Every structure is written in C-alpha cells, then in structure tokens.
C-alpha cells in the first residue's frame, strides 16, 4: 500500500493565490547594499557579494534580521520584530538576481529604473537556502508576465470587436499583439528574460 503526502496549505492552493493574498514570507538577514555600474552581470554580483560579506565580517556588527515578503504588489523587506517596511522593490525595477557561489543561503538582487539614476545591488542571507526565495521571485515574475499577457490579449480583442475587420486584418492584429508589453508596446518576453538563478 502506497501513501501520498499532501502539501501543506489550504486545499487547491497554488503559488498564484499565495502571491495574490498576503504573499510568501522568508526570514533573512541583510548583508548590505551597493551601487553597481550595470543592471546585470554574474561576475559583478559575485565580486560585490564577496566585498559586502567581508565588510560585515570586519565590522563585527550583527546583520539586521528581516522578513522578505514576495507578493504580487512587489517584494517588501520588513523589520522582523516591528514589521515596518524598510524597502519595497517593484517587479518592473528588478533587473537581475544572483546566488552567491560560496554560500547557498546568500543571494542578491539588482534594482533600478534607469541608468541615469543608477542601479543598486541588495544582498541578503536567507534562513534556509536562497533558492527558496529566488524561486518564489521567479514564480512571481512568471505570474506577472501571465497577467500582463492576458490583459493585453483582452485589450486587443476589445479593439477588434469595436473595429470592423477588413480583409482579415483584425485577426492579424490579435496575433501580432500577443507578445506586446502593455505599457511600452515592446516585446513582452523581455519581462521573462530577467536572469534568475
């Protein structure tokens, strides 16, 4: 006789509903922040992570304990005791996520809106493996991409319904618009190209 173990959580709950409700919380410590010259770069991240960890070690201070909340409205870093929101990262501003090759619990994310404002690397040490946090962020990216694609598809269908078709042009409009970003009109696959390890 074989038995199967049910996953914890409410019946039928998937990652979408968890992101839409309260989000998913992960306990972590802040390793540090650093301004970086580029929005992406594995080697750059590893070098800066090494530098930030060395600074923390030489300072002798304890790393602040935080809770990282991953939800559809963004990633919030909250003080573990007071639950005060210290930082908020919106999905569209995160350009890169990297794991530390020397420590499986350390990861970093780079955020920034435009090059003239600069990019900042934020490093954290999670209570368990960093992949739990980064996988949740990856799932959130996929969810946001899915919703944006669906919203764009519905907008395109409304335009087609309101506009009379001429020689099959309407069907081409719907097909061509499936991969367009709702805010910029650019290829939406750019959202899913954010590098997550």
Short mmCIF file of C-alpha atoms in Angstrom, two decimals:
data_model
loop_
_atom_site.label_atom_id
_atom_site.label_comp_id
_atom_site.label_asym_id
_atom_site.label_seq_id
_atom_site.Cartn_x
_atom_site.Cartn_y
_atom_site.Cartn_z
CA UNK A 1 0.00 0.00 0.00
CA UNK A 2 1.44 3.35 -1.00
CA UNK A 3 0.60 6.60 0.68
CA UNK A 4 0.95 10.06 -0.68
CA UNK A 5 1.70 13.06 1.41
CA UNK A 6 -0.35 16.20 0.83
CA UNK A 7 1.36 19.52 0.60
CA UNK A 8 0.78 21.96 3.40
CA UNK A 9 -1.57 24.86 2.81
CA UNK A 10 -5.22 25.04 2.01
CA UNK A 11 -6.75 22.60 -0.41
CA UNK A 12 -6.14 23.62 -4.02
CA UNK A 13 -3.82 26.46 -3.09
CA UNK A 14 -1.16 27.23 -5.67
CA UNK A 15 1.55 29.84 -5.89
CA UNK A 16 -0.77 32.27 -7.70
CA UNK A 17 -3.20 32.54 -4.79
CA UNK A 18 -0.36 32.86 -2.30
CA UNK A 19 1.06 35.82 -4.24
CA UNK A 20 -2.35 37.44 -4.61
CA UNK A 21 -3.22 37.22 -0.93
CA UNK A 22 -0.65 38.05 1.76
CA UNK A 23 2.33 36.86 -0.23
CA UNK A 24 5.06 34.49 0.88
CA UNK A 25 7.37 35.40 3.76
CA UNK A 26 11.02 34.38 4.10
CA UNK A 27 13.23 35.12 7.10
CA UNK A 28 16.62 36.60 6.22
CA UNK A 29 19.40 38.93 7.29
CA UNK A 30 20.58 41.99 5.39
CA UNK A 31 24.14 41.56 4.13
CA UNK A 32 24.29 45.04 2.60
CA UNK A 33 23.66 47.30 -0.37
CA UNK A 34 26.00 48.69 -3.01
CA UNK A 35 25.62 50.93 -6.04
CA UNK A 36 26.59 48.97 -9.15
CA UNK A 37 27.62 50.13 -12.64
CA UNK A 38 25.30 47.83 -14.60
CA UNK A 39 21.84 46.29 -14.41
CA UNK A 40 23.15 42.76 -14.92
CA UNK A 41 26.28 40.71 -14.51
CA UNK A 42 27.05 37.48 -12.71
CA UNK A 43 30.74 38.22 -12.09
CA UNK A 44 29.94 41.75 -10.91
CA UNK A 45 27.39 40.35 -8.43
CA UNK A 46 29.81 37.75 -7.10
CA UNK A 47 32.57 40.34 -6.62
CA UNK A 48 30.27 42.75 -4.79
CA UNK A 49 28.78 39.98 -2.63
CA UNK A 50 32.28 38.96 -1.59
CA UNK A 51 33.10 42.60 -0.74
CA UNK A 52 29.87 43.13 1.24
CA UNK A 53 30.37 39.92 3.24
CA UNK A 54 33.95 40.95 4.07
CA UNK A 55 32.71 44.38 5.29
CA UNK A 56 30.14 42.75 7.58
CA UNK A 57 32.74 40.36 8.96
CA UNK A 58 35.29 43.09 9.74
CA UNK A 59 32.68 45.41 11.26
CA UNK A 60 31.73 42.82 13.88
CA UNK A 61 28.13 44.04 13.82
CA UNK A 62 25.16 41.73 13.58
CA UNK A 63 23.26 41.67 10.32
CA UNK A 64 19.75 43.12 10.69
CA UNK A 65 17.04 40.45 10.72
CA UNK A 66 14.27 40.96 8.20
CA UNK A 67 11.30 39.26 6.59
CA UNK A 68 11.21 39.28 2.79
CA UNK A 69 7.62 39.28 1.57
CA UNK A 70 7.11 38.22 -2.06
CA UNK A 71 3.66 39.27 -3.31
CA UNK A 72 2.02 40.50 -6.49
CA UNK A 73 2.32 44.14 -5.37
CA UNK A 74 6.10 43.81 -5.02
CA UNK A 75 8.85 42.49 -2.81
CA UNK A 76 8.88 44.07 0.62
CA UNK A 77 11.71 43.89 3.13
CA UNK A 78 10.30 44.29 6.63
CA UNK A 79 11.95 44.51 10.03
CA UNK A 80 11.50 41.12 11.69
CA UNK A 81 10.30 42.49 15.05
CA UNK A 82 8.37 45.65 14.21
CA UNK A 83 7.17 44.51 10.73
CA UNK A 84 7.97 48.03 9.48
CA UNK A 85 8.55 48.06 5.72
CA UNK A 86 12.19 49.04 5.15
CA UNK A 87 12.33 48.64 1.36
CA UNK A 88 9.96 47.85 -1.48
CA UNK A 89 11.05 46.51 -4.86
CA UNK A 90 8.54 46.63 -7.69
CA UNK A 91 8.76 43.75 -10.16
CA UNK A 92 9.42 46.04 -13.14
CA UNK A 93 12.50 47.55 -11.45
CA UNK A 94 14.31 44.26 -10.67
CA UNK A 95 16.81 43.54 -13.42
CA UNK A 96 18.92 40.66 -12.07
CA UNK A 97 19.01 38.05 -9.32
CA UNK A 98 22.07 36.03 -8.42
CA UNK A 99 23.12 33.37 -5.92
CA UNK A 100 26.43 33.54 -4.09
CA UNK A 101 28.55 30.59 -5.27
CA UNK A 102 30.36 30.49 -1.90
CA UNK A 103 27.23 30.38 0.31
CA UNK A 104 23.98 28.68 -0.70
CA UNK A 105 21.97 30.94 1.63
CA UNK A 106 23.18 34.27 0.18
CA UNK A 107 21.59 35.95 -2.83
CA UNK A 108 21.42 39.40 -4.33
CA UNK A 109 19.00 41.32 -6.48
CA UNK A 110 19.70 44.40 -8.56
CA UNK A 111 17.07 47.06 -8.90
CA UNK A 112 16.90 50.43 -10.56
CA UNK A 113 14.66 52.19 -13.00
CA UNK A 114 17.01 53.99 -15.39
CA UNK A 115 20.74 54.09 -15.91
CA UNK A 116 20.97 57.80 -15.02
CA UNK A 117 19.50 57.01 -11.60
CA UNK A 118 21.85 54.07 -11.14
CA UNK A 119 21.37 50.51 -10.04
CA UNK A 120 21.65 49.10 -6.54
CA UNK A 121 22.57 45.58 -5.51
CA UNK A 122 20.81 44.38 -2.36
CA UNK A 123 22.29 41.31 -0.67
CA UNK A 124 20.52 39.02 1.79
CA UNK A 125 21.28 35.84 3.69
CA UNK A 126 18.16 33.70 3.93
CA UNK A 127 17.31 31.47 6.87
CA UNK A 128 17.26 28.42 4.60
CA UNK A 129 18.61 28.07 1.07
CA UNK A 130 18.45 31.16 -1.12
CA UNK A 131 16.86 29.15 -3.91
CA UNK A 132 13.58 29.08 -1.96
CA UNK A 133 13.41 32.88 -2.11
CA UNK A 134 14.68 33.23 -5.66
CA UNK A 135 12.33 30.52 -6.94
CA UNK A 136 9.40 32.38 -5.37
CA UNK A 137 10.55 35.59 -7.09
CA UNK A 138 10.86 33.68 -10.38
CA UNK A 139 7.30 32.36 -9.98
CA UNK A 140 6.13 35.91 -9.27
CA UNK A 141 7.79 37.15 -12.49
CA UNK A 142 6.00 34.39 -14.41
CA UNK A 143 2.67 35.28 -12.81
CA UNK A 144 3.03 38.99 -13.59
CA UNK A 145 4.03 38.13 -17.17
CA UNK A 146 0.98 35.87 -17.49
CA UNK A 147 -1.39 38.58 -16.21
CA UNK A 148 0.13 41.26 -18.43
CA UNK A 149 -0.13 38.99 -21.47
CA UNK A 150 -3.75 38.16 -20.66
CA UNK A 151 -4.60 41.84 -20.14
CA UNK A 152 -3.02 42.76 -23.47
CA UNK A 153 -4.88 39.92 -25.22
CA UNK A 154 -8.20 41.18 -23.81
CA UNK A 155 -7.41 44.75 -24.88
CA UNK A 156 -6.59 43.55 -28.39
CA UNK A 157 -9.83 41.56 -28.57
CA UNK A 158 -11.84 44.61 -27.47
CA UNK A 159 -10.21 46.70 -30.19
CA UNK A 160 -11.03 44.04 -32.78
CA UNK A 161 -14.66 43.85 -31.61
CA UNK A 162 -15.04 47.62 -31.81
CA UNK A 163 -13.36 47.93 -35.20
CA UNK A 164 -14.76 46.30 -38.34
CA UNK A 165 -12.38 43.82 -39.98
CA UNK A 166 -11.01 44.49 -43.44
CA UNK A 167 -9.57 41.54 -45.37
CA UNK A 168 -8.60 39.58 -42.23
CA UNK A 169 -6.59 42.47 -40.75
CA UNK A 170 -8.30 42.11 -37.38
CA UNK A 171 -7.11 38.55 -36.83
CA UNK A 172 -3.56 39.59 -37.68
CA UNK A 173 -3.79 42.41 -35.13
CA UNK A 174 -4.75 39.99 -32.35
CA UNK A 175 -1.99 37.53 -33.26
CA UNK A 176 0.65 40.26 -33.55
CA UNK A 177 -0.28 41.87 -30.23
CA UNK A 178 0.02 38.73 -28.09
CA UNK A 179 3.63 39.46 -27.18
CA UNK A 180 3.41 43.22 -26.69
CA UNK A 181 4.04 44.88 -23.35
CA UNK A 182 1.00 46.83 -22.16
CA UNK A 183 3.00 49.84 -21.04
CA UNK A 184 5.65 50.20 -23.73
CA UNK A 185 4.40 48.22 -26.70
CA UNK A 186 7.65 46.26 -26.70
CA UNK A 187 8.12 42.52 -26.84
CA UNK A 188 6.74 41.14 -23.55
CA UNK A 189 9.27 38.33 -23.49
CA UNK A 190 11.67 40.98 -22.18
CA UNK A 191 9.87 40.59 -18.82
CA UNK A 192 10.70 36.89 -18.70
CA UNK A 193 14.30 37.47 -19.74
CA UNK A 194 15.25 38.80 -16.30
CA UNK A 195 18.02 36.45 -15.29
CA UNK A 196 17.16 34.40 -12.22
CA UNK A 197 19.38 31.65 -10.89
#
